[in-house]
Amino acid sequence: MSDLLDTVRGLAKKTDSKILMVVLDGVGGLPLTLNGETELASAKTPNLDALAQESQLGLVELVGAGITPGSGPGHLSLFGYDPLRYVVGRGALSAVGIGVKLNSGDVAVRGNFATLGAGRVIDDRRAGRPSDEKNAEIVTLLKGAIPEIDGVPVEIYTESEHRFVVVFRAQGEPLGANLSDVDPQVTGVPPMQAQAQDPASEKTAGLVNAFVARAEEALKGEEQVNGVLFRGYSDVPHFPSFEDAYQLGAACIASYPMYKGLASLVGMDVLEVEGHEDALDGKVKALTENWAKYDFFYFHVKKTDSTGEDGDFAEKVHKIEIFDELLPQLLALKPDVIAIVGDHSTPSKLLSHSWHPVPLLIRSEHGRKDHAARYTEEEAQKGSLGLRRGPDVMPLLMANALKLNKYGA
Amino acid sequence: MSDLLDTVRGLAKKTDSKILMVVLDGVGGLPLTLNGETELASAKTPNLDALAQESQLGLVELVGAGITPGSGPGHLSLFGYDPLRYVVGRGALSAVGIGVKLNSGDVAVRGNFATLGAGRVIDDRRAGRPSDEKNAEIVTLLKGAIPEIDGVPVEIYTESEHRFVVVFRAQGEPLGANLSDVDPQVTGVPPMQAQAQDPASEKTAGLVNAFVARAEEALKGEEQVNGVLFRGYSDVPHFPSFEDAYQLGAACIASYPMYKGLASLVGMDVLEVEGHEDALDGKVKALTENWAKYDFFYFHVKKTDSTGEDGDFAEKVHKIEIFDELLPQLLALKPDVIAIVGDHSTPSKLLSHSWHPVPLLIRSEHGRKDHAARYTEEEAQKGSLGLRRGPDVMPLLMANALKLNKYGA
């Protein structure tokens, strides 16, 4: 299978120009009432408005028509990796998200702590959503009980609440990741046995089933957290790195594990960000201090998504306005190309990610006249970039930065 | 790999309707200042305007988002051959461009005359850009010196200035074209040895290296033109012919070698055009005189590109206006379908081809209402054809000419 990334990869050249890609997580929205305004349209955004008037706009579908992207596919798409071709398992995503490096042959597994009743029947698939502290306590207990299985080193990590990650470290022979879930995704039944779906995964299935048994044994004294469920096994994804694909020295400026993990997966340097939660000031500081060192910056803003997930329209509007206030500090760095885009929509009306296209803004010296006057869903329809798929974004940024050679003579 | 061409090929039927595809080379542009007008928008084009008002418009990306097409891929795309799938090497392009027919198994190589100094170090990769006459004189000298190598007939042709083409004619066993360049693309080092990249190309590498040595020997008496560099080896591309793909008797009306070569490569008849350079009058004459004989005409206008490459905004505007004056003569032939399109953009601001989409205009009896009032980049955004990839153009023309059967029952 060949796609635009393969072509771009053969054309990319190193130059001095700098690209800043701002991802406003889940920024696309919906009106609460028929013909009403979305969160973006409701926000007062004088700086974004001014930028839009000298930019090219369009709309982007990250995966495809009608498809609601998860954060992983949404971001991979923005980074130019067609999410229908380049798939990262949830286990690998969780692992890299908490800073765990996977090696070729290893398998990472996404786990839930659960509450099991009589006859191992699942009472609660999330074990009453334990605190992160309780989670860490259980993880310490399990680490002591299951340091290895059949000579395969086992690593166990807290993710958050009921979520944890197990990494099986391959010794020589690579471990397969093609096996069935332990988590039945319903209560009232016992956990399932993991079954290998191919010969290479037979050893892994044995490891997983042994882990489940030994964990239940070790957790016998616990009231709520006395079982484990697994869903999502993954080996290490093999992607062309960002540097290899685009000849870009690339830096990630994000504060949440998932986004840092995604960026490191494609080979970006993940910069230190001071502060808690979205830490926008720390992000601007990291961007400014490292501006000379990289060709490409991925700058992530999280709260536009979280407020949408909370169904808080007014607060999402507010978070957009907060970004607008910060925008002049980004523009002051004079990026040759700046893009503002989302990794998916998260309308507060739906309290979840959605399939709606997200507005894309690109400003460079090489744009045509464009009739979009604001960075909103409605105005973006009038933009000159049209409605596109996510993997078009990086080639457009590379082209606008004059970092692509001509294709053919 | 399957694409639209494969489908269209199964649906095409022969009818009496006639299609005229006008390619204004590099016609897409950019404003010189933010939110300014492009070359097309600046031009006074009453005839194009009137035509646009009864046509459908849209925008076309010939290769893909952000990708700047060379003339080869740009034209192949317009002819319906996806340029990511159908690739023509530079050598084959040059050969067909000067009217040399390649047979299966032959290899065509693109050459530069160079100036070599002491120790064979390259002083000038273009030998001071000799005149075409000097080029021809050197080619005559080389023809005498190298009629064949190891029993393989060698043909040598002048292209222009420092450029020439060598064709190695396979005798029985086909010659491979997968070998490394002789041209290091820098000065201050000697030419490189061609290295075969696969077993089938080992004989070709020997021929190329022997040619380099014998040419240097033959050119010993020359001051400036005393070396040869090779870059771009190609065997014969295997495309479905235009006739086979579309059931069209097709004619090319162009005056520059590259475009005639591309057209002949896909099986069009290349018509004689009287006059020099762009020879627009000669082209109209050729079109008119052959109107009864073909179903499809590819009519090429070159100067819209050359002026963009020169960075001459005003002159590009002027060349567009010259085409506008000629347009009524084309319309007088009453084509059932006329398309006006570019093979890529060449903004005078960038002095080169660019990635920006080009406006597409289609007039037939079978269009819907369309709000594009001029053939410009800005108006084309309002058109009913939307933003498309180049390989969509031919199916649209075929459909509008009622030359495609229904797909499926």
mmCIF file of N, CA, C and O in Angstrom, chain A residues 26 144 172 265 267 296 365 378 384:
data_model
loop_
_atom_site.group_PDB
_atom_site.id
_atom_site.type_symbol
_atom_site.label_atom_id
_atom_site.label_comp_id
_atom_site.label_asym_id
_atom_site.label_seq_id
_atom_site.Cartn_x
_atom_site.Cartn_y
_atom_site.Cartn_z
ATOM 1 N N GLY A 26 -9.928 18.353 20.443
ATOM 2 C CA GLY A 26 -11.392 18.293 20.409
ATOM 3 C C GLY A 26 -12.085 19.615 20.144
ATOM 4 O O GLY A 26 -13.238 19.808 20.543
ATOM 5 N N GLY A 144 5.720 -7.383 43.316
ATOM 6 C CA GLY A 144 6.398 -8.339 44.189
ATOM 7 C C GLY A 144 5.986 -9.769 43.880
ATOM 8 O O GLY A 144 6.809 -10.694 43.887
ATOM 9 N N GLY A 172 14.704 -12.978 23.465
ATOM 10 C CA GLY A 172 14.985 -13.686 22.216
ATOM 11 C C GLY A 172 13.771 -13.674 21.311
ATOM 12 O O GLY A 172 13.450 -12.659 20.706
ATOM 13 N N LEU A 265 6.311 8.242 19.944
ATOM 14 C CA LEU A 265 6.159 7.076 19.080
ATOM 15 C C LEU A 265 6.604 7.366 17.653
ATOM 16 O O LEU A 265 7.124 6.488 16.960
ATOM 17 N N GLY A 267 8.792 9.635 17.000
ATOM 18 C CA GLY A 267 10.181 10.079 17.049
ATOM 19 C C GLY A 267 10.403 11.536 17.377
ATOM 20 O O GLY A 267 11.512 12.050 17.198
ATOM 21 N N PHE A 296 10.230 21.844 13.731
ATOM 22 C CA PHE A 296 8.788 21.586 13.826
ATOM 23 C C PHE A 296 8.389 21.461 15.293
ATOM 24 O O PHE A 296 9.059 20.776 16.070
ATOM 25 N N GLU A 365 3.483 32.586 3.892
ATOM 26 C CA GLU A 365 3.614 33.642 2.883
ATOM 27 C C GLU A 365 3.025 33.217 1.552
ATOM 28 O O GLU A 365 2.996 34.011 0.622
ATOM 29 N N GLU A 378 -18.053 27.199 10.625
ATOM 30 C CA GLU A 378 -18.840 27.779 9.547
ATOM 31 C C GLU A 378 -17.952 28.560 8.574
ATOM 32 O O GLU A 378 -18.081 28.435 7.348
ATOM 33 N N SER A 384 -10.182 28.304 1.402
ATOM 34 C CA SER A 384 -9.639 27.834 0.124
ATOM 35 C C SER A 384 -9.044 26.436 0.212
ATOM 36 O O SER A 384 -8.689 25.850 -0.803
#
